[in-house]
Amino acid sequence: KKSNIEIYLPSKHLCTDNAAMIAVSGYHRYLNGETSDMFLNAKAYMPL
């Protein structure tokens, strides 16, 4: 079934480096105006 959605797939060489994937995600959130203060609580796990 075809959908009218746009997807982004990173280059293969970026998919094996978790730090690069997290950095790119943060970059895009920053470009969208999403920021956090210094009290952000990082978690090593996230439920799906």
Short mmCIF file of N, CA and C in Angstrom, two decimals:
data_model
loop_
_atom_site.label_atom_id
_atom_site.label_comp_id
_atom_site.label_asym_id
_atom_site.label_seq_id
_atom_site.Cartn_x
_atom_site.Cartn_y
_atom_site.Cartn_z
N LYS A 1 0.85 -1.18 0.00
CA LYS A 1 0.00 0.00 0.00
C LYS A 1 0.89 1.23 0.00
N LYS A 2 0.61 2.16 -0.87
CA LYS A 2 1.40 3.38 -0.95
C LYS A 2 0.87 4.42 0.02
N SER A 3 1.78 5.14 0.64
CA SER A 3 1.43 6.22 1.56
C SER A 3 2.15 7.48 1.13
N ASN A 4 1.57 8.59 1.45
CA ASN A 4 2.18 9.87 1.11
C ASN A 4 3.00 10.36 2.30
N ILE A 5 4.08 9.63 2.61
CA ILE A 5 4.96 10.01 3.71
C ILE A 5 6.39 10.11 3.21
N GLU A 6 7.16 10.90 3.89
CA GLU A 6 8.57 11.06 3.56
C GLU A 6 9.40 10.39 4.64
N ILE A 7 10.36 9.59 4.25
CA ILE A 7 11.23 8.94 5.22
C ILE A 7 12.67 9.34 4.98
N TYR A 8 13.48 9.20 6.00
CA TYR A 8 14.91 9.49 5.92
C TYR A 8 15.66 8.26 6.36
N LEU A 9 16.53 7.77 5.51
CA LEU A 9 17.37 6.63 5.84
C LEU A 9 18.82 7.09 5.80
N PRO A 10 19.52 7.04 6.92
CA PRO A 10 20.92 7.48 6.94
C PRO A 10 21.80 6.54 6.12
N SER A 11 22.93 7.05 5.71
CA SER A 11 23.90 6.23 4.98
C SER A 11 24.32 5.04 5.83
N LYS A 12 24.66 3.95 5.17
CA LYS A 12 25.01 2.72 5.88
C LYS A 12 26.16 2.95 6.87
N HIS A 13 27.14 3.75 6.51
CA HIS A 13 28.29 3.95 7.40
C HIS A 13 27.91 4.72 8.68
N LEU A 14 26.77 5.41 8.67
CA LEU A 14 26.31 6.11 9.87
C LEU A 14 25.43 5.23 10.76
N CYS A 15 24.94 4.12 10.23
CA CYS A 15 24.02 3.26 10.98
C CYS A 15 24.71 2.36 11.99
N THR A 16 26.01 2.25 11.94
CA THR A 16 26.72 1.36 12.86
C THR A 16 27.35 2.11 14.03
N ASP A 17 27.23 3.41 14.04
CA ASP A 17 27.83 4.22 15.09
C ASP A 17 26.71 4.89 15.89
N ASN A 18 26.44 4.36 17.09
CA ASN A 18 25.35 4.91 17.91
C ASN A 18 25.55 6.38 18.22
N ALA A 19 26.77 6.80 18.47
CA ALA A 19 27.03 8.20 18.80
C ALA A 19 26.66 9.10 17.62
N ALA A 20 26.96 8.67 16.42
CA ALA A 20 26.61 9.46 15.24
C ALA A 20 25.10 9.54 15.07
N MET A 21 24.40 8.44 15.31
CA MET A 21 22.94 8.44 15.18
C MET A 21 22.30 9.36 16.22
N ILE A 22 22.81 9.34 17.44
CA ILE A 22 22.27 10.20 18.49
C ILE A 22 22.57 11.67 18.17
N ALA A 23 23.77 11.94 17.68
CA ALA A 23 24.14 13.31 17.33
C ALA A 23 23.26 13.86 16.21
N VAL A 24 22.99 13.06 15.19
CA VAL A 24 22.15 13.50 14.08
C VAL A 24 20.72 13.75 14.56
N SER A 25 20.23 12.88 15.43
CA SER A 25 18.89 13.07 15.99
C SER A 25 18.83 14.38 16.77
N GLY A 26 19.84 14.64 17.60
CA GLY A 26 19.90 15.89 18.36
C GLY A 26 20.00 17.11 17.46
N TYR A 27 20.76 16.99 16.39
CA TYR A 27 20.92 18.08 15.43
C TYR A 27 19.57 18.45 14.81
N HIS A 28 18.82 17.45 14.39
CA HIS A 28 17.53 17.72 13.76
C HIS A 28 16.52 18.27 14.77
N ARG A 29 16.59 17.80 16.00
CA ARG A 29 15.71 18.36 17.04
C ARG A 29 16.06 19.82 17.28
N TYR A 30 17.35 20.13 17.31
CA TYR A 30 17.80 21.51 17.51
C TYR A 30 17.30 22.40 16.37
N LEU A 31 17.40 21.91 15.13
CA LEU A 31 16.92 22.69 13.99
C LEU A 31 15.42 22.94 14.07
N ASN A 32 14.69 22.04 14.71
CA ASN A 32 13.24 22.20 14.89
C ASN A 32 12.91 23.05 16.11
N GLY A 33 13.93 23.59 16.79
CA GLY A 33 13.69 24.46 17.93
C GLY A 33 13.51 23.72 19.24
N GLU A 34 13.78 22.42 19.27
CA GLU A 34 13.64 21.63 20.49
C GLU A 34 14.96 21.69 21.27
N THR A 35 14.90 22.17 22.49
CA THR A 35 16.09 22.23 23.34
C THR A 35 15.76 21.71 24.73
N SER A 36 16.78 21.45 25.51
CA SER A 36 16.62 20.99 26.90
C SER A 36 17.50 21.85 27.79
N ASP A 37 17.13 21.92 29.06
CA ASP A 37 17.96 22.66 29.99
C ASP A 37 19.02 21.73 30.60
N MET A 38 19.78 22.24 31.54
CA MET A 38 20.86 21.46 32.14
C MET A 38 20.35 20.38 33.10
N PHE A 39 19.06 20.33 33.33
CA PHE A 39 18.49 19.34 34.24
C PHE A 39 17.92 18.13 33.52
N LEU A 40 18.26 17.99 32.24
CA LEU A 40 17.83 16.84 31.46
C LEU A 40 18.35 15.56 32.11
N ASN A 41 17.48 14.58 32.28
CA ASN A 41 17.87 13.32 32.90
C ASN A 41 18.04 12.27 31.80
N ALA A 42 19.27 11.99 31.43
CA ALA A 42 19.55 10.99 30.39
C ALA A 42 19.28 9.60 30.92
N LYS A 43 18.72 8.75 30.06
CA LYS A 43 18.43 7.37 30.42
C LYS A 43 19.14 6.44 29.43
N ALA A 44 19.72 5.38 29.93
CA ALA A 44 20.39 4.42 29.07
C ALA A 44 19.40 3.47 28.41
N TYR A 45 18.15 3.58 28.75
CA TYR A 45 17.11 2.71 28.18
C TYR A 45 15.89 3.56 27.84
N MET A 46 15.17 3.15 26.87
CA MET A 46 13.92 3.81 26.51
C MET A 46 12.94 2.74 26.08
N PRO A 47 11.74 2.73 26.63
CA PRO A 47 10.75 1.75 26.18
C PRO A 47 10.29 2.07 24.76
N LEU A 48 9.97 1.05 24.02
CA LEU A 48 9.50 1.25 22.64
C LEU A 48 8.03 1.57 22.62
#
